[in-house]
PDB file of C-alpha atoms in Angstrom:
ATOM      1  CA  UNK A   5     -16.624   3.510 -16.615  1.00 94.00           C
ATOM      2  CA  UNK A   6     -20.286   2.021 -17.899  1.00 96.00           C
ATOM      3  CA  UNK A   7     -23.278   1.501 -15.955  1.00 97.00           C
ATOM      4  CA  UNK A   8     -26.374  -1.164 -17.062  1.00 97.00           C
ATOM      5  CA  UNK A   9     -29.116  -0.580 -16.608  1.00 97.00           C
ATOM      6  CA  UNK A  10     -33.011  -0.724 -16.506  1.00 95.00           C
ATOM      7  CA  UNK A  11     -35.132   2.598 -16.558  1.00 94.00           C
ATOM      8  CA  UNK A  12     -37.806   0.597 -14.635  1.00 94.00           C
ATOM      9  CA  UNK A  13     -36.113   0.003 -12.228  1.00 94.00           C
ATOM     10  CA  UNK A  14     -35.743   1.942  -8.371  1.00 95.00           C
ATOM     11  CA  UNK A  15     -32.339   1.168  -7.422  1.00 95.00           C
ATOM     12  CA  UNK A  16     -30.709   1.037 -10.464  1.00 96.00           C
ATOM     13  CA  UNK A  17     -32.009   5.568 -11.221  1.00 96.00           C
ATOM     14  CA  UNK A  18     -30.249   5.616  -7.393  1.00 96.00           C
ATOM     15  CA  UNK A  19     -27.628   4.221  -8.761  1.00 97.00           C
ATOM     16  CA  UNK A  20     -26.906   6.161 -11.997  1.00 97.00           C
ATOM     17  CA  UNK A  21     -28.403   9.874  -9.644  1.00 96.00           C
ATOM     18  CA  UNK A  22     -25.693   9.498  -7.405  1.00 96.00           C
ATOM     19  CA  UNK A  23     -22.906   8.965  -9.857  1.00 96.00           C
ATOM     20  CA  UNK A  24     -24.041  12.458 -10.952  1.00 97.00           C
ATOM     21  CA  UNK A  25     -24.030  13.710  -7.839  1.00 96.00           C
ATOM     22  CA  UNK A  26     -21.139  12.442  -7.198  1.00 94.00           C
ATOM     23  CA  UNK A  27     -20.049  14.348 -11.081  1.00 95.00           C
ATOM     24  CA  UNK A  28     -19.285  10.780 -12.056  1.00 94.00           C
ATOM     25  CA  UNK A  29     -18.545  10.145 -16.435  1.00 94.00           C
ATOM     26  CA  UNK A  30     -20.126   7.041 -17.487  1.00 96.00           C
ATOM     27  CA  UNK A  31     -21.792   5.676 -19.914  1.00 96.00           C
ATOM     28  CA  UNK A  32     -25.064   4.280 -19.942  1.00 97.00           C
ATOM     29  CA  UNK A  33     -25.569   0.712 -21.558  1.00 97.00           C
ATOM     30  CA  UNK A  34     -29.309   0.017 -21.153  1.00 97.00           C
ATOM     31  CA  UNK A  35     -28.737  -3.813 -21.547  1.00 97.00           C
ATOM     32  CA  UNK A  36     -33.187  -4.618 -22.020  1.00 96.00           C
ATOM     33  CA  UNK A  37     -32.337  -2.858 -25.541  1.00 96.00           C
ATOM     34  CA  UNK A  38     -28.920  -3.743 -26.097  1.00 97.00           C
ATOM     35  CA  UNK A  39     -28.039  -6.870 -24.916  1.00 97.00           C
ATOM     36  CA  UNK A  40     -24.685  -8.219 -24.013  1.00 97.00           C
ATOM     37  CA  UNK A  41     -23.361 -11.047 -25.819  1.00 98.00           C
ATOM     38  CA  UNK A  42     -22.121 -13.970 -24.200  1.00 98.00           C
ATOM     39  CA  UNK A  43     -18.609 -12.481 -24.468  1.00 98.00           C
ATOM     40  CA  UNK A  44     -19.935 -10.013 -22.144  1.00 97.00           C
ATOM     41  CA  UNK A  45     -21.638 -11.522 -19.864  1.00 98.00           C
ATOM     42  CA  UNK A  46     -18.523 -14.032 -19.537  1.00 98.00           C
ATOM     43  CA  UNK A  47     -16.545 -10.271 -18.723  1.00 97.00           C
ATOM     44  CA  UNK A  48     -18.083  -8.839 -17.047  1.00 97.00           C
ATOM     45  CA  UNK A  49     -18.777 -12.818 -14.509  1.00 97.00           C
ATOM     46  CA  UNK A  50     -15.028 -11.866 -14.525  1.00 97.00           C
ATOM     47  CA  UNK A  51     -14.573  -8.102 -12.939  1.00 95.00           C
ATOM     48  CA  UNK A  52     -17.826  -9.482 -10.717  1.00 96.00           C
ATOM     49  CA  UNK A  53     -15.615 -12.611  -9.909  1.00 96.00           C
ATOM     50  CA  UNK A  54     -19.224 -13.852  -9.179  1.00 97.00           C
ATOM     51  CA  UNK A  55     -20.888 -17.446 -11.263  1.00 97.00           C
ATOM     52  CA  UNK A  56     -23.977 -15.983 -13.623  1.00 98.00           C
ATOM     53  CA  UNK A  57     -26.315 -17.896 -11.170  1.00 97.00           C
ATOM     54  CA  UNK A  58     -25.459 -14.873  -8.918  1.00 97.00           C
ATOM     55  CA  UNK A  59     -25.739 -12.674 -11.037  1.00 97.00           C
ATOM     56  CA  UNK A  60     -29.071 -13.907 -11.696  1.00 97.00           C
ATOM     57  CA  UNK A  61     -33.025 -12.665 -10.644  1.00 95.00           C
ATOM     58  CA  UNK A  62     -34.255 -16.355 -10.136  1.00 93.00           C
ATOM     59  CA  UNK A  63     -37.961 -14.601  -9.335  1.00 93.00           C
ATOM     60  CA  UNK A  64     -38.457 -13.027 -12.355  1.00 93.00           C
ATOM     61  CA  UNK A  65     -40.906 -14.849 -14.865  1.00 94.00           C
ATOM     62  CA  UNK A  66     -38.594 -16.165 -17.193  1.00 93.00           C
ATOM     63  CA  UNK A  67     -36.782 -17.295 -14.759  1.00 95.00           C
ATOM     64  CA  UNK A  68     -39.838 -19.595 -13.172  1.00 95.00           C
ATOM     65  CA  UNK A  69     -40.449 -20.063 -17.261  1.00 95.00           C
ATOM     66  CA  UNK A  70     -37.283 -21.911 -17.305  1.00 95.00           C
ATOM     67  CA  UNK A  71     -36.833 -23.378 -13.865  1.00 96.00           C
ATOM     68  CA  UNK A  72     -33.801 -22.150 -13.032  1.00 94.00           C
ATOM     69  CA  UNK A  73     -33.795 -22.343  -9.089  1.00 92.00           C
ATOM     70  CA  UNK A  74     -33.370 -26.899 -10.257  1.00 95.00           C
ATOM     71  CA  UNK A  75     -30.590 -25.927 -12.624  1.00 97.00           C
ATOM     72  CA  UNK A  76     -26.758 -26.823 -10.915  1.00 97.00           C
ATOM     73  CA  UNK A  77     -24.711 -24.309  -9.395  1.00 97.00           C
ATOM     74  CA  UNK A  78     -21.735 -25.537 -11.287  1.00 96.00           C
ATOM     75  CA  UNK A  79     -18.815 -24.854 -13.365  1.00 95.00           C
ATOM     76  CA  UNK A  80     -20.093 -27.455 -16.383  1.00 96.00           C
ATOM     77  CA  UNK A  81     -23.812 -25.850 -16.434  1.00 96.00           C
ATOM     78  CA  UNK A  82     -21.852 -22.107 -16.393  1.00 97.00           C
ATOM     79  CA  UNK A  83     -22.756 -21.552 -20.103  1.00 97.00           C
ATOM     80  CA  UNK A  84     -26.186 -22.621 -19.789  1.00 97.00           C
ATOM     81  CA  UNK A  85     -27.012 -19.946 -17.281  1.00 98.00           C
ATOM     82  CA  UNK A  86     -24.657 -17.484 -19.810  1.00 98.00           C
ATOM     83  CA  UNK A  87     -27.391 -18.455 -22.524  1.00 97.00           C
ATOM     84  CA  UNK A  88     -30.150 -18.103 -20.575  1.00 97.00           C
ATOM     85  CA  UNK A  89     -28.742 -14.497 -19.302  1.00 97.00           C
ATOM     86  CA  UNK A  90     -27.986 -13.361 -23.442  1.00 97.00           C
ATOM     87  CA  UNK A  91     -31.014 -14.911 -24.246  1.00 97.00           C
ATOM     88  CA  UNK A  92     -33.178 -13.376 -21.167  1.00 97.00           C
ATOM     89  CA  UNK A  93     -31.712 -10.394 -20.300  1.00 97.00           C
ATOM     90  CA  UNK A  94     -34.001  -9.935 -17.657  1.00 95.00           C
ATOM     91  CA  UNK A  95     -32.654 -11.507 -15.131  1.00 97.00           C
ATOM     92  CA  UNK A  96     -29.293 -10.112 -14.935  1.00 97.00           C
ATOM     93  CA  UNK A  97     -29.702  -8.454 -11.425  1.00 96.00           C
ATOM     94  CA  UNK A  98     -28.510  -4.251 -12.129  1.00 96.00           C
ATOM     95  CA  UNK A  99     -27.381  -2.442 -11.580  1.00 97.00           C
ATOM     96  CA  UNK A 100     -23.565  -3.670 -12.696  1.00 97.00           C
ATOM     97  CA  UNK A 101     -20.822  -0.787 -12.785  1.00 97.00           C
ATOM     98  CA  UNK A 102     -17.874  -1.716 -14.832  1.00 94.00           C
ATOM     99  CA  UNK A 103     -15.435   0.544 -13.044  1.00 90.00           C
ATOM    100  CA  UNK A 104     -12.165   1.880 -15.633  1.00 87.00           C
ATOM    101  CA  UNK A 105     -10.227  -0.712 -13.412  1.00 90.00           C
ATOM    102  CA  UNK A 106     -11.158  -3.657 -14.103  1.00 91.00           C
ATOM    103  CA  UNK A 107     -13.780  -4.365 -11.608  1.00 91.00           C
ATOM    104  CA  UNK A 108     -17.250  -4.139 -11.377  1.00 94.00           C
ATOM    105  CA  UNK A 109     -19.454  -3.913  -8.583  1.00 95.00           C
ATOM    106  CA  UNK A 110     -23.304  -4.824  -7.960  1.00 96.00           C
ATOM    107  CA  UNK A 111     -24.434  -2.114  -7.490  1.00 95.00           C
ATOM    108  CA  UNK A 112     -27.500  -2.553  -5.501  1.00 93.00           C
ATOM    109  CA  UNK A 113     -26.240  -0.439  -2.353  1.00 94.00           C
ATOM    110  CA  UNK A 114     -24.964   3.837  -1.996  1.00 94.00           C
ATOM    111  CA  UNK A 115     -22.273   1.675  -0.265  1.00 94.00           C
ATOM    112  CA  UNK A 116     -21.134  -0.463  -3.503  1.00 94.00           C
ATOM    113  CA  UNK A 117     -21.726   3.340  -5.549  1.00 94.00           C
ATOM    114  CA  UNK A 118     -19.135   5.423  -3.307  1.00 92.00           C
ATOM    115  CA  UNK A 119     -16.979   1.873  -3.695  1.00 90.00           C
ATOM    116  CA  UNK A 120     -15.989   1.972  -7.054  1.00 90.00           C
ATOM    117  CA  UNK A 121     -16.104   6.135  -6.540  1.00 89.00           C
ATOM    118  CA  UNK A 122     -13.140   5.647  -4.626  1.00 86.00           C
ATOM    119  CA  UNK A 123     -11.085   3.255  -7.089  1.00 80.00           C
TER     120      UNK A 123
END
């Protein structure tokens, strides 16, 4: 499994600590340094079963500067959102864990991390 993290994020650190405590095998991706491509973002969204606006941190300064809260949340705008996430990775909600079974989860709670471990 892989976990997308920002080391400065307390939720990310908690998720990594829980994975370590459970002895999970995983790869860390510091997504602010190793920025996901639009194709990788699309793949993660498919695994999550979510749309790009569902994993966008709309309170970030970049989001406010782009006016994301005003962007349409519809199929016709999906690529615009994905491009924004690829160009401004700080906007991607974290942590995201991609599980070995092909699914993924936004792992902001211990319960979400445990859910992935049980798969």
